[in-house]
Amino acid sequence: MALNYNPREIEKKWQERWARDRLYEVREDDPRPKWYELHMYPYTSGNLHVGHWYALAPADVHARFMRMKGYNVMHPMGFDAFGLPAENAAINHGIHPHTWTMQNVENMRRQLRSIGAIYDWNREVVTSLPEYYKWTEWLFLQLYRGGLAYRAKAPANWCPSCQTVLANEQVLPNGTCERCATEVTRRDLEQWFFRITKYADELLDNSKIDWPERINIMQRNWIGRSEGVEISFDIEEYGLEEKEIRTFTTRPDTIFGVTFMVLAPEHPLVSKLTTPEHKEEVERYIEAARKQSEIQRLSTEKEKTGVFIGSYCVNRLSDEKVPVWIADYALLTYGTGAVMGVPAHDQRDFEFAKKFHIPIKTVIAPRGWSGEELTEAYVEPGTMVNSGRFNGLSNEEGKKAIADFVEKESIGKLTVSYRLRDWLISRQRYWGAPIPIIYCDKCGTVPVPDEDLPVLLPEDAAFKPTGESPLKYHQGFVHTACPQCHGPARRETDTMDTFMCSSWYFLRYADPKNNQAPFSKEKIGYWLPVDQYTGGAEHAVMHLLYARFFIKALRDLGLVDFDEPFLRLFNQGIIIAQRHKMSKSRGNVITPDPYVEELGADVVRAYLMFIGPWDQGGEWSDSGINGITRWFNRAWNLALSDPDELAGRPADVKALQELERMTHKTIKKVTQDLERFRFNTMLAALMEYSNYLATAWESRSVDSSAWRKAIETFLLLLAPTAPHLTEELWEGTGHPYSIH
RNA sequence: GCCGGAGUGGCGAAACAGGCAGACGCGACGGUCUCAAAAACCGUUGGGAGGCAACUCCCUUGUCGGUUCGAGUCCGACCUCCGGCACCA
């Protein structure tokens, strides 16, 4: 489509001018109030696609809006550069991950510049560079010293044929390896964790943050706090070191209805309690469970499976002996890894008991119940029956009475259980920040001293899958001297989860060049916390929760003095193409570059904003982009209409009043919509306004000064959306540089 | 499966607090301009019925049911699609 103006020329011109004038570099000694507007940094996947633009351009519009409102706005940009795709590129194409990453950074910088955003490039961070990951390592050590990092065994996906650990993404939906189609199993490895569960209750508190309710709900459900009782079942008769099986339940009132016990297949007591005649079957079952994903295991749809392991435990309240089973619906990671089976009052237990012909004992009577068999679990309130001395209580009273009783008798205790698990940060991969830990036979686990940081990633490690972390085979890396006794020692060869890098990058933007510390307290004190964070809702429970945890941990370590990293959050939706999120692996990526080249960044910015509500995303189609081009063309002509043509006309008082009313209505609407990220209706209002102005021009009903004022207002309101076009027109209508 | 969202004309959508459904745009159709086309501009455009006409009537917000004087909006059940589910980031 033909344009009345040349976007390529004017966009280049103004971008160069803004850069030359350092218009968007920000400082801490600025008298204006600060505003930290942050968008989630992109992963260095190679190209910015339409999905990135959809996220970044409107975020910049909001940042520009705050800037025009008189704030000292920092709107930084950087790159999330460690991770699996770089390593895959190395394996598949023989390019070093560093080379691949930096090529992508180079290309993405160029694309990012074309958006016309107010990024202060002096503050850029690239997480895979030593000057950044030195501090990622340093922060790991702070958490380690603060008792928030620990090592424990945890399962990882394992391909027996490739002899390698697989990411979940590398396991096909049918449970096989994406490279060789071998069935994937799980293997226990010693791995590092962060104690995020210590902060579970504080993370539940969202009173200090202004976030979308749906994100708060997702985080709350993810943390999954439930109050209940830990109750022990007796296994003394087996003469083991362990005398009891500990279970967690939120329904102590149903304790007399327990007719079986279910352990997670991975539970440490399983091998000890399995009798010889059940051994073979139990081992087969455990093997099968290791091949199931957690999603499969927790499906309430699939038929229950399990095996009896040959032993019994005793319910200390009823003195009843119940059989011990294992079943994959019990998870070692939740509660105590043991579930007391109450088929009458839990649907999963009910289905399990039905399938394996285990008795079902009703202990909470529905109203009007006269002893008939249940056809499904009864989970509503009722009266306790078959429960010894507790008969006749309402089940709510019973909950409390039984909890008191087990506490008094030392059979159990009131406790709180969380669905949230500690954060596993170990990755058996090359392309990540090394975990700065040394293992010494004499001194044990020794942190790398600060002065030896960073532990550099060796450039010449092998990336081919070998069955271990690539670094394990790099002799020069592994073998080192113990910092304490100077004897021979080995380095940790796992690297850190990339979510670790993204849990503090927003702090580094405040002080990106600091080589004495990750950040200075003064600069953090000025800029942080982030006033407005924007990014995809797909990060609702992982990145956003990890970052919150990280800040709380740093606060308790005395490194920062605020509680929440992101005060306000807005999640833009996802642009889909061919019904799915755009991703390189899916191959449905659409590049904006040709549209930017032909129609200009301003048109692409405005079009993406006009598609629909920003938080809902949408399907990319280029069919409507002409509408924006036409509108900008009309706006161009309108703004450059010669106001002198209106000079000397008799003022039509009514028309002037109406123009004024329309102007104020539009200002109000545009301001409110920008505050709430309602970009689509903001643009609709501006279109209505320009249509109105066109009619006013045609009828020559207003005078030249009113006209000048109206055009000025229009350009100011459009400026955050179309920074280049409005800058050009601002100059063209005789205003001093710059509109921004 | 579990958690969180979404579903409105041919298409993207609007209706922000329960009060005229479809703003703004795309597309389509008709017209102006042109040798012709493109562009631009003007007009029409949810579906159906009636009227020469100004206009009038009926239907319509995924499905079914409910609350209400009144429901796209609130409640219940269901269907479909999207995001996340702890090693993609």
Short mmCIF file of C-alpha atoms in Angstrom, two decimals, chain A residues 51-271:
data_model
loop_
_atom_site.label_atom_id
_atom_site.label_comp_id
_atom_site.label_asym_id
_atom_site.label_seq_id
_atom_site.Cartn_x
_atom_site.Cartn_y
_atom_site.Cartn_z
CA GLY A 51 5.00 -12.65 19.28
CA HIS A 52 7.95 -10.67 20.67
CA TRP A 53 6.75 -7.50 18.96
CA TYR A 54 3.26 -8.08 20.30
CA ALA A 55 4.74 -8.12 23.79
CA LEU A 56 7.44 -5.47 23.47
CA ALA A 57 5.82 -2.71 21.42
CA PRO A 58 2.81 -2.05 23.70
CA ALA A 59 5.09 -2.29 26.75
CA ASP A 60 7.17 0.48 25.22
CA VAL A 61 4.02 2.49 24.56
CA HIS A 62 3.19 2.34 28.24
CA ALA A 63 6.75 3.28 29.22
CA ARG A 64 6.64 6.24 26.80
CA PHE A 65 3.30 7.26 28.28
CA MET A 66 4.81 7.34 31.78
CA ARG A 67 7.75 9.30 30.42
CA MET A 68 5.44 11.90 28.89
CA LYS A 69 3.63 12.07 32.22
CA GLY A 70 6.89 13.37 33.73
CA TYR A 71 8.61 10.33 35.18
CA ASN A 72 12.28 9.43 34.93
CA VAL A 73 11.56 6.15 33.16
CA MET A 74 14.02 3.28 33.01
CA HIS A 75 12.90 0.76 30.41
CA PRO A 76 15.83 -1.60 29.99
CA MET A 77 16.43 -4.52 27.68
CA GLY A 78 18.65 -7.58 27.83
CA PHE A 79 18.96 -11.20 26.85
CA ASP A 80 18.24 -14.47 28.56
CA ALA A 81 21.08 -16.36 27.01
CA PHE A 82 21.77 -19.65 28.80
CA GLY A 83 19.70 -22.75 28.17
CA LEU A 84 18.86 -25.80 26.19
CA PRO A 85 18.30 -24.42 22.66
CA ALA A 86 21.88 -23.10 22.45
CA GLU A 87 23.17 -26.49 23.45
CA ASN A 88 20.96 -28.22 20.91
CA ALA A 89 22.31 -25.92 18.21
CA ALA A 90 25.77 -27.02 19.23
CA ILE A 91 24.84 -30.69 19.08
CA ASN A 92 22.90 -30.47 15.83
CA HIS A 93 24.88 -27.89 13.85
CA GLY A 94 28.32 -27.96 15.43
CA ILE A 95 28.18 -24.28 16.42
CA HIS A 96 29.55 -23.38 19.83
CA PRO A 97 26.71 -22.26 22.12
CA HIS A 98 28.51 -19.01 22.81
CA THR A 99 28.89 -18.25 19.10
CA TRP A 100 25.30 -19.21 18.40
CA THR A 101 24.05 -17.09 21.29
CA MET A 102 26.08 -14.00 20.46
CA GLN A 103 25.10 -14.16 16.79
CA ASN A 104 21.49 -14.22 17.91
CA VAL A 105 22.05 -11.37 20.35
CA GLU A 106 23.56 -9.31 17.53
CA ASN A 107 20.61 -9.96 15.26
CA MET A 108 18.02 -9.41 17.95
CA ARG A 109 19.63 -6.11 18.98
CA ARG A 110 19.23 -4.91 15.41
CA GLN A 111 15.58 -6.01 15.37
CA LEU A 112 14.92 -4.47 18.78
CA ARG A 113 16.30 -1.15 17.62
CA SER A 114 13.80 -1.14 14.77
CA ILE A 115 10.86 -1.14 17.20
CA GLY A 116 11.64 2.46 18.14
CA ALA A 117 11.53 1.75 21.87
CA ILE A 118 13.07 3.83 24.63
CA TYR A 119 15.50 1.11 25.74
CA ASP A 120 18.60 2.44 27.42
CA TRP A 121 21.17 0.23 25.72
CA ASN A 122 23.88 1.20 28.18
CA ARG A 123 22.12 -1.05 30.64
CA GLU A 124 21.87 -4.19 28.50
CA VAL A 125 22.64 -7.53 30.19
CA VAL A 126 23.51 -10.86 28.55
CA THR A 127 23.23 -13.63 31.12
CA SER A 128 25.76 -15.96 29.49
CA LEU A 129 28.66 -13.50 29.71
CA PRO A 130 31.10 -13.99 32.63
CA GLU A 131 30.57 -10.42 33.81
CA TYR A 132 26.93 -11.39 34.45
CA TYR A 133 27.15 -15.01 35.53
CA LYS A 134 29.94 -14.22 37.96
CA TRP A 135 27.22 -12.61 40.04
CA THR A 136 24.74 -15.41 39.43
CA GLU A 137 27.34 -17.69 41.02
CA TRP A 138 27.97 -15.20 43.80
CA LEU A 139 24.25 -15.04 44.58
CA PHE A 140 24.09 -18.84 44.65
CA LEU A 141 26.78 -18.75 47.33
CA GLN A 142 24.85 -16.18 49.34
CA LEU A 143 21.86 -18.50 49.36
CA TYR A 144 24.11 -21.43 50.22
CA ARG A 145 25.63 -19.59 53.16
CA GLY A 146 22.16 -18.51 54.23
CA GLY A 147 21.12 -22.15 54.47
CA LEU A 148 18.76 -21.87 51.51
CA ALA A 149 20.62 -24.22 49.16
CA TYR A 150 21.00 -27.93 49.83
CA ARG A 151 21.74 -31.14 48.01
CA ALA A 152 19.40 -34.12 47.76
CA LYS A 153 18.54 -36.99 45.49
CA ALA A 154 15.92 -36.29 42.87
CA PRO A 155 14.82 -38.08 39.73
CA ALA A 156 15.68 -36.84 36.24
CA ASN A 157 14.40 -38.08 32.88
CA TRP A 158 16.82 -40.64 31.58
CA CYS A 159 17.17 -42.16 28.15
CA PRO A 160 18.87 -45.56 28.58
CA SER A 161 19.88 -45.65 24.93
CA CYS A 162 21.36 -42.14 24.53
CA GLN A 163 22.73 -42.41 28.08
CA THR A 164 21.66 -38.90 28.80
CA VAL A 165 19.38 -36.76 30.92
CA LEU A 166 16.47 -35.34 28.98
CA ALA A 167 14.49 -32.17 29.52
CA ASN A 168 10.73 -32.70 29.70
CA GLU A 169 10.53 -31.06 26.29
CA GLN A 170 12.74 -33.80 24.87
CA VAL A 171 10.37 -36.53 25.99
CA LEU A 172 7.61 -37.18 23.47
CA PRO A 173 4.01 -37.39 24.67
CA ASN A 174 4.14 -41.18 24.44
CA GLY A 175 7.00 -41.23 26.95
CA THR A 176 9.83 -41.91 24.50
CA CYS A 177 13.08 -40.10 23.73
CA GLU A 178 12.76 -37.55 20.89
CA ARG A 179 16.13 -38.60 19.47
CA CYS A 180 15.97 -42.38 19.51
CA ALA A 181 12.36 -43.30 20.43
CA THR A 182 13.55 -45.38 23.39
CA GLU A 183 11.20 -45.45 26.36
CA VAL A 184 12.31 -42.84 28.88
CA THR A 185 12.68 -43.72 32.54
CA ARG A 186 13.67 -41.75 35.65
CA ARG A 187 16.96 -41.91 37.44
CA ASP A 188 17.86 -40.52 40.85
CA LEU A 189 20.73 -38.02 40.92
CA GLU A 190 22.26 -35.87 43.65
CA GLN A 191 21.06 -32.38 42.83
CA TRP A 192 20.97 -28.87 44.30
CA PHE A 193 17.77 -27.31 45.59
CA PHE A 194 16.71 -23.91 46.84
CA ARG A 195 14.48 -23.92 49.87
CA ILE A 196 11.57 -21.97 48.36
CA THR A 197 9.14 -23.87 50.60
CA LYS A 198 10.50 -21.93 53.56
CA TYR A 199 8.77 -18.89 52.02
CA ALA A 200 5.52 -20.65 51.09
CA ASP A 201 3.39 -18.69 53.52
CA GLU A 202 4.95 -15.35 52.65
CA LEU A 203 4.53 -16.11 48.95
CA LEU A 204 0.83 -16.68 49.56
CA ASP A 205 0.52 -13.12 50.79
CA ASN A 206 -0.23 -10.89 47.83
CA SER A 207 -1.28 -7.82 49.79
CA LYS A 208 1.85 -5.89 48.77
CA ILE A 209 1.44 -6.42 45.04
CA ASP A 210 -1.07 -5.25 42.47
CA TRP A 211 -1.24 -8.24 40.16
CA PRO A 212 -4.00 -9.71 38.00
CA GLU A 213 -6.28 -11.83 40.12
CA ARG A 214 -5.90 -14.85 37.87
CA ILE A 215 -2.13 -14.87 38.44
CA ASN A 216 -2.64 -14.60 42.19
CA ILE A 217 -5.06 -17.51 42.04
CA MET A 218 -2.68 -19.63 39.99
CA GLN A 219 0.15 -18.95 42.42
CA ARG A 220 -2.05 -19.69 45.40
CA ASN A 221 -3.14 -23.01 43.90
CA TRP A 222 0.41 -23.83 42.90
CA ILE A 223 1.62 -23.29 46.47
CA GLY A 224 -1.38 -25.34 47.58
CA ARG A 225 -1.42 -24.81 51.31
CA SER A 226 -3.53 -27.30 53.22
CA GLU A 227 -3.94 -27.60 56.93
CA GLY A 228 -4.21 -31.11 58.27
CA VAL A 229 -2.83 -33.71 60.58
CA GLU A 230 0.15 -35.97 60.34
CA ILE A 231 -0.86 -39.37 61.73
CA SER A 232 1.41 -42.36 62.24
CA PHE A 233 0.47 -45.98 61.60
CA ASP A 234 2.27 -48.66 63.59
CA ILE A 235 4.71 -51.09 61.91
CA GLU A 236 6.52 -52.18 65.07
CA GLU A 237 5.95 -55.89 64.45
CA TYR A 238 8.49 -55.89 61.59
CA GLY A 239 11.38 -54.96 63.90
CA LEU A 240 12.67 -52.25 61.58
CA GLU A 241 14.51 -49.16 62.60
CA GLU A 242 11.36 -47.28 61.54
CA LYS A 243 8.43 -47.94 63.85
CA GLU A 244 5.74 -46.15 61.92
CA ILE A 245 4.42 -44.96 58.59
CA ARG A 246 3.67 -41.26 58.66
CA THR A 247 0.71 -40.06 56.65
CA PHE A 248 -0.71 -36.62 56.06
CA THR A 249 -4.45 -36.04 55.87
CA THR A 250 -6.77 -33.08 55.75
CA ARG A 251 -9.56 -35.39 56.92
CA PRO A 252 -8.60 -36.78 60.33
CA ASP A 253 -12.33 -37.20 60.94
CA THR A 254 -12.28 -40.17 58.57
CA ILE A 255 -9.46 -42.01 60.35
CA PHE A 256 -11.75 -44.87 61.44
CA GLY A 257 -12.59 -45.46 57.79
CA VAL A 258 -9.02 -46.39 56.82
CA THR A 259 -9.03 -49.82 55.17
CA PHE A 260 -5.63 -49.70 53.43
CA MET A 261 -2.42 -47.71 53.27
CA VAL A 262 -0.84 -46.50 50.03
CA LEU A 263 2.84 -45.64 49.76
CA ALA A 264 4.40 -43.86 46.82
CA PRO A 265 6.36 -46.43 44.80
CA GLU A 266 9.56 -44.46 45.56
CA HIS A 267 8.89 -44.39 49.33
CA PRO A 268 11.96 -45.52 51.32
CA LEU A 269 9.89 -48.00 53.38
CA VAL A 270 8.72 -49.93 50.34
CA SER A 271 11.79 -52.14 50.03
#
